[in-house]
């Protein structure tokens, strides 16, 4: 689930190893891959993102458009990264990379400090020459065109000021950097030629030039630096908490140590950006999926190689210049600072720099931009069919609009805006909604059955196929525990990380400076950008509920998948999955299932009281105005979980009294899973958000995480078993019962085979 990561957001992502699904790469042979929920649903649908989720459950039809908004935000950030990378590639075509280590250039300031200065010092309260090293000034004043004012320079330190600017500097509208505009134009001309002139070769281009070629080039660069005698040390220093609390310009600067690595792992493995989106969407009507069996495994190779390269370069720099310090942040603070300095002081540095930036251009810029372009085309073209007959005009207008909006990021201090878009595009809320929709509303059991239908698997009773096949209980355990925990801990990192609270408000104030309006209008616009995906989902949900009300339909009708979504199912051949949890509890002699449900109900009443106390304590802190009370996200989460918990208790009591409807326990299983995930997410942050790694001196968070997982998992398994028992008890056992219960106008076997929405486990084959 977690792999070695390079600095955050450095390019494409792979799919999380949660579910396993079979993708065809040829008519005679196949390769099985672990894929994510989003990826599997998209492959089953064979439609674009908007129609996929509209068909899956009309109530959440807005998920496709929410993902589209996130993609637009990510695309703007990628345009700035790609333009800078292309310029670095051009400036590396020289014998010596003097721009990375010397101060003898017209764009250098009077405070510029040469890399080879033996008198440079660095202390806790003396950070100069941070932000004034040659490579940093090269990016700040030449690449991005920030104005040089030698009369007002100050060596008062702020972390990564050379890239994000000072916290008190205000963004202003002016002419964008001409080199960045030209570089951006070259990139989009290349993308236009590929998607318009050679659409049939996009699969080959992405595979060969955006994956395979970068892997080879990164390996050559890593090998070349290793032969030069690099050592694996770190130049990174932790940013003081007061600096982070003051103005959190960059989301990734706020995270520390191993916790930042885990958040980066979630970012890489959510199938949100990169190759995963292309597998979800169709390039053209009827086209097969991209060869994911090649692309997905290769996606994690590059992050690992980049992690090794950055660590080796930091060790190399620390030996040559101990005063050179770095501060964890986005990919640009490494690829435009640490790596060029490392290569400039290495043997064959210019050649290695050309190879590195060529690989980085294709892997971290052109590849993602092509995928985002195709994703957006898929989203819009399935709503407006006329676009298919005017592709050249569509792509031309689309790229012109993208370049126009990206021009704001090419202005001085445009990196502040890019940092806000990067923060706003963190998709934890959307991913949690996707998780809950697929796992509980549509039903994990139904999805598992769908996978079994479309996966070409030979019937075999071997144990290894059971544990490694598409319906493995190992993946089920991960989907109940690890996956939601990581999604929730990313939500905590985005919305509730700062001790002083008001995380979103602080990022909005720093990132909406490009809006020339009063502060309250800027905040309204900022919250609109930040919460636009969620508002879109809520608007579509309200529309679905209103439509159901007008048509005199129940809410359950808005939760059922559409008929075109069910086209891949063959109802008369659908297998009957069996609950492994039900099998385990059947073999336990002693309490009855009513006793199990009563015990769970009593325990959940206790948890309800605990949640109520936590919520009232949080509201009291808000009322008294304490620092902890400013955590608005925590208050909303507690209120939401408490409300859902109350509904779950009501349904559990009805299930205990009437013992007739197994669907009553669905809400409890969903709420218990999310409660476990949120608590584990907070505990993961408390345990690992430190610059020294895990908090080994205090095992409390880790202990609570383990105990919470074990205890709530046992309750969830018991609820699954009780629900399966109620369902089995409701099945007619005699032919006469069946003829009395089922309607005469439909075959009884269809009704009897209809599965509920609850996730269950498949029975294990015999050894």
XYZ file of C-alpha atoms in Angstrom, residues 180-544:
365
model
C 7.701 30.685 -19.280
C 5.023 31.662 -21.791
C 7.172 30.516 -24.719
C 8.052 27.234 -23.002
C 4.400 26.638 -22.162
C 3.460 27.293 -25.777
C 5.977 24.721 -27.010
C 4.572 22.083 -24.647
C 0.959 22.680 -25.685
C 1.842 22.646 -29.390
C 3.384 19.211 -28.850
C 0.327 17.982 -26.934
C -2.022 19.391 -29.593
C -0.139 17.571 -32.338
C -0.316 14.316 -30.410
C -4.001 14.356 -29.453
C -5.242 15.729 -32.800
C -2.875 14.308 -35.399
C -1.851 11.033 -33.784
C -4.656 9.947 -31.424
C -4.186 6.315 -32.378
C -0.579 6.412 -31.129
C -1.231 7.985 -27.726
C -1.074 4.638 -25.968
C 2.374 3.941 -27.411
C 3.572 7.471 -26.721
C 2.518 7.418 -23.070
C 3.989 3.982 -22.531
C 7.291 4.518 -24.307
C 8.059 8.212 -23.817
C 6.285 9.057 -20.544
C 7.040 5.843 -18.643
C 9.732 3.616 -20.144
C 12.052 6.377 -21.384
C 11.993 8.330 -18.077
C 12.682 5.121 -16.147
C 15.776 4.489 -18.287
C 16.990 8.092 -18.058
C 16.417 8.308 -14.299
C 18.360 5.078 -13.887
C 21.268 6.491 -15.918
C 21.298 9.674 -13.816
C 21.103 7.698 -10.580
C 23.921 5.404 -11.704
C 26.053 8.353 -12.833
C 25.726 10.158 -9.523
C 26.371 6.921 -7.627
C 29.636 6.399 -9.519
C 30.640 9.909 -8.478
C 30.678 8.851 -4.836
C 27.457 10.275 -3.426
C 26.479 9.550 0.175
C 23.002 9.263 1.588
C 22.629 12.042 4.112
C 20.042 14.754 4.579
C 20.255 18.520 4.265
C 16.626 18.961 5.289
C 15.724 20.909 8.395
C 12.333 21.084 10.027
C 10.410 24.313 9.594
C 9.677 25.809 13.041
C 6.058 25.555 14.084
C 5.674 29.325 14.456
C 6.689 29.790 10.822
C 4.164 27.207 9.664
C 1.397 28.709 11.784
C 2.116 32.255 10.609
C 1.387 31.836 6.907
C 1.113 28.256 5.587
C 1.889 29.004 1.939
C 2.579 25.412 0.934
C 0.578 22.410 2.083
C 3.558 20.041 1.921
C 5.754 22.290 4.088
C 3.321 21.816 6.968
C 3.893 18.040 6.997
C 6.882 16.416 8.617
C 8.908 13.245 8.447
C 7.313 9.884 7.818
C 3.821 11.388 7.955
C 4.596 13.458 4.865
C 5.778 10.291 3.104
C 2.519 8.496 3.889
C 0.441 11.431 2.613
C 2.533 11.445 -0.556
C 1.893 7.709 -0.862
C -1.855 8.323 -0.653
C -1.504 11.047 -3.263
C 0.320 8.675 -5.574
C -2.016 5.731 -5.071
C -5.514 7.191 -5.255
C -5.991 6.784 -9.024
C -6.818 10.505 -9.009
C -4.138 11.697 -11.401
C -1.885 10.004 -13.866
C -2.394 6.785 -15.754
C -5.280 5.639 -13.559
C -7.584 8.313 -14.954
C -6.858 7.263 -18.500
C -7.810 3.679 -17.687
C -11.090 4.914 -16.209
C -11.980 6.978 -19.258
C -12.312 5.962 -22.879
C -10.166 7.647 -25.488
C -12.818 7.108 -28.167
C -16.151 5.259 -28.215
C -15.468 1.547 -28.112
C -11.738 1.843 -27.557
C -10.120 -0.676 -25.197
C -8.455 0.363 -21.935
C -4.853 1.481 -21.949
C -2.349 -1.295 -21.295
C -2.551 -0.827 -17.557
C -0.675 -4.065 -16.944
C 2.413 -2.231 -18.216
C 1.748 1.245 -16.886
C 0.551 0.643 -13.340
C 3.524 -1.385 -12.014
C 5.985 1.016 -13.639
C 4.412 4.002 -11.904
C 6.015 3.210 -8.555
C 9.511 2.703 -9.970
C 10.128 6.383 -10.679
C 9.114 7.688 -7.211
C 11.519 5.203 -5.648
C 14.351 6.234 -7.968
C 13.697 9.932 -7.342
C 13.718 9.348 -3.590
C 17.147 7.719 -3.866
C 18.406 10.504 -6.147
C 17.274 13.283 -3.801
C 18.739 11.525 -0.753
C 22.045 10.975 -2.554
C 22.202 14.569 -3.776
C 21.522 15.908 -0.286
C 24.394 13.815 1.049
C 26.681 15.018 -1.748
C 25.813 18.665 -1.063
C 26.222 18.318 2.708
C 29.822 17.148 2.217
C 30.731 20.048 -0.079
C 28.762 22.801 1.677
C 27.504 22.025 5.220
C 25.648 25.353 5.357
C 23.353 24.397 2.462
C 19.992 23.551 4.052
C 16.676 22.571 2.491
C 13.108 22.547 3.762
C 10.614 19.885 2.726
C 8.061 21.086 0.233
C 6.763 20.384 -3.268
C 8.769 18.761 -6.042
C 9.999 22.083 -7.453
C 12.042 22.888 -4.359
C 14.060 19.743 -5.050
C 14.180 19.521 -8.846
C 15.069 23.232 -9.209
C 17.388 23.531 -6.196
C 18.935 20.375 -4.733
C 19.330 18.345 -7.926
C 20.874 21.064 -10.184
C 23.386 21.986 -7.470
C 24.248 18.321 -7.009
C 24.716 17.739 -10.733
C 26.669 20.978 -11.212
C 29.267 19.738 -8.720
C 29.417 16.190 -10.111
C 31.382 14.584 -12.936
C 29.571 14.860 -16.283
C 27.044 17.066 -14.505
C 25.793 18.853 -17.630
C 25.056 15.615 -19.452
C 23.306 14.137 -16.434
C 21.279 17.336 -16.031
C 20.076 17.116 -19.645
C 19.000 13.511 -19.102
C 17.295 14.309 -15.796
C 15.258 17.274 -17.056
C 14.348 15.450 -20.255
C 13.005 12.547 -18.194
C 11.278 14.920 -15.770
C 9.674 16.847 -18.619
C 8.002 13.746 -20.038
C 7.222 11.979 -16.768
C 6.134 14.855 -14.509
C 4.735 17.329 -17.053
C 3.851 16.199 -20.580
C 2.477 12.811 -19.504
C 0.113 14.192 -16.845
C -0.994 17.072 -19.096
C -1.931 14.653 -21.889
C -3.878 12.527 -19.433
C -5.670 15.537 -17.937
C -6.538 16.741 -21.439
C -8.007 13.371 -22.404
C -9.879 13.119 -19.112
C -11.508 16.521 -19.590
C -12.324 15.697 -23.205
C -13.995 12.487 -22.052
C -15.999 14.385 -19.426
C -17.235 17.075 -21.820
C -17.652 15.039 -25.009
C -20.056 12.534 -23.462
C -22.266 15.458 -22.446
C -21.868 17.414 -25.686
C -21.627 14.932 -28.553
C -21.036 17.720 -31.069
C -17.474 18.056 -29.781
C -16.561 14.758 -31.436
C -17.039 16.305 -34.880
C -15.036 19.447 -34.033
C -12.027 18.021 -32.230
C -9.480 20.441 -33.658
C -11.539 23.475 -32.687
C -12.261 22.023 -29.254
C -8.632 21.244 -28.447
C -7.483 24.586 -29.844
C -9.958 26.524 -27.696
C -9.261 24.347 -24.676
C -5.504 24.853 -24.856
C -5.890 28.586 -25.484
C -8.062 28.936 -22.362
C -5.636 26.842 -20.315
C -2.705 28.983 -21.434
C -4.644 32.148 -20.645
C -5.499 31.084 -17.096
C -1.996 29.700 -16.541
C -0.541 33.111 -17.438
C -1.511 34.224 -13.927
C 0.874 31.620 -12.517
C 3.668 32.880 -14.798
C 3.555 36.327 -13.195
C 5.835 37.278 -10.285
C 4.712 35.506 -7.112
C 2.434 33.300 -9.195
C 3.832 30.373 -7.226
C 1.652 31.491 -4.312
C -1.413 30.934 -6.466
C -0.056 27.601 -7.677
C 0.496 26.532 -4.065
C -3.138 27.346 -3.270
C -4.405 25.379 -6.280
C -2.217 22.476 -5.198
C -3.764 22.674 -1.722
C -7.319 23.070 -3.042
C -6.974 20.071 -5.359
C -6.266 17.646 -2.506
C -9.214 15.340 -3.046
C -9.701 13.662 0.326
C -13.390 14.611 0.656
C -14.212 13.478 -2.878
C -12.340 10.222 -2.351
C -14.168 9.542 0.901
C -17.486 10.109 -0.868
C -16.385 7.774 -3.667
C -15.327 5.185 -1.095
C -18.626 5.348 0.807
C -20.663 5.316 -2.405
C -18.999 2.294 -3.958
C -18.395 0.374 -0.767
C -21.707 0.887 1.050
C -24.309 2.474 -1.253
C -23.626 0.371 -4.332
C -22.265 -2.394 -2.139
C -18.870 -3.999 -1.965
C -20.518 -7.406 -2.337
C -22.175 -6.313 -5.575
C -18.918 -4.902 -6.886
C -17.129 -8.124 -5.972
C -19.723 -10.107 -7.886
C -19.333 -7.795 -10.877
C -15.588 -8.354 -10.830
C -16.125 -12.105 -10.733
C -18.417 -11.846 -13.754
C -16.085 -9.879 -16.020
C -12.782 -11.365 -14.842
C -11.697 -14.354 -16.888
C -10.560 -16.711 -14.148
C -10.167 -20.434 -14.422
C -12.207 -22.306 -11.895
C -9.767 -23.657 -9.381
C -9.998 -24.488 -5.722
C -6.378 -23.715 -4.889
C -5.786 -21.658 -1.787
C -3.360 -19.229 -3.422
C -6.004 -18.225 -5.965
C -8.421 -17.603 -3.137
C -6.056 -15.291 -1.256
C -4.586 -13.592 -4.343
C -7.610 -13.639 -6.635
C -10.053 -10.821 -7.380
C -12.205 -11.534 -4.301
C -9.429 -12.110 -1.790
C -10.316 -11.508 1.886
C -6.939 -9.772 2.236
C -8.154 -6.966 -0.024
C -11.393 -6.855 1.931
C -9.551 -6.316 5.207
C -7.502 -3.535 3.605
C -10.650 -1.917 2.245
C -12.242 -1.931 5.705
C -9.173 -0.685 7.613
C -6.087 0.674 5.835
C -7.694 2.354 2.823
C -10.244 4.516 4.702
C -7.646 5.289 7.392
C -5.240 6.749 4.829
C -8.030 8.676 3.121
C -9.096 10.122 6.471
C -5.555 10.951 7.575
C -5.095 12.905 4.358
C -8.285 14.786 5.170
C -6.870 15.536 8.614
C -3.632 16.764 7.013
C -5.534 19.114 4.715
C -8.159 20.514 7.084
C -7.018 19.994 10.682
C -3.215 19.952 10.843
C -2.222 23.335 12.261
C -2.249 23.713 16.036
C -3.680 27.195 15.685
C -6.583 25.923 13.596
C -8.291 27.636 10.665
C -6.131 25.724 8.174
C -8.360 26.413 5.183
C -8.785 30.103 6.012
C -5.022 30.659 6.278
C -4.355 28.950 2.962
C -7.158 30.931 1.324
C -5.836 34.269 2.607
C -2.382 33.477 1.223
C -3.584 31.986 -2.058
C -6.282 34.411 -3.209
C -4.087 37.480 -3.458
C -4.566 37.497 -7.224
C -8.150 38.664 -6.640
C -8.167 42.461 -6.368
C -11.082 42.763 -3.961
C -11.756 43.232 -0.240
C -10.756 40.441 2.108
C -14.254 39.036 2.646
C -14.835 38.767 -1.123
C -11.471 37.051 -1.521
C -12.443 34.592 1.186
C -15.782 33.876 -0.473
C -13.997 33.190 -3.766
C -11.376 31.090 -1.976
C -13.957 28.968 -0.197
C -15.776 28.619 -3.508
C -12.617 27.268 -5.169
C -11.846 25.027 -2.211
C -15.325 23.580 -1.745
C -16.529 23.664 -5.359
C -16.257 19.856 -5.845
C -18.255 19.191 -2.669
C -20.873 21.801 -3.600
C -21.256 20.208 -7.040
C -21.827 16.786 -5.468
C -24.406 18.223 -3.051
C -26.186 20.077 -5.868
C -26.526 16.915 -7.961
C -27.695 14.995 -4.882
C -30.370 17.617 -4.192
C -31.475 17.447 -7.832
C -31.749 13.644 -7.676
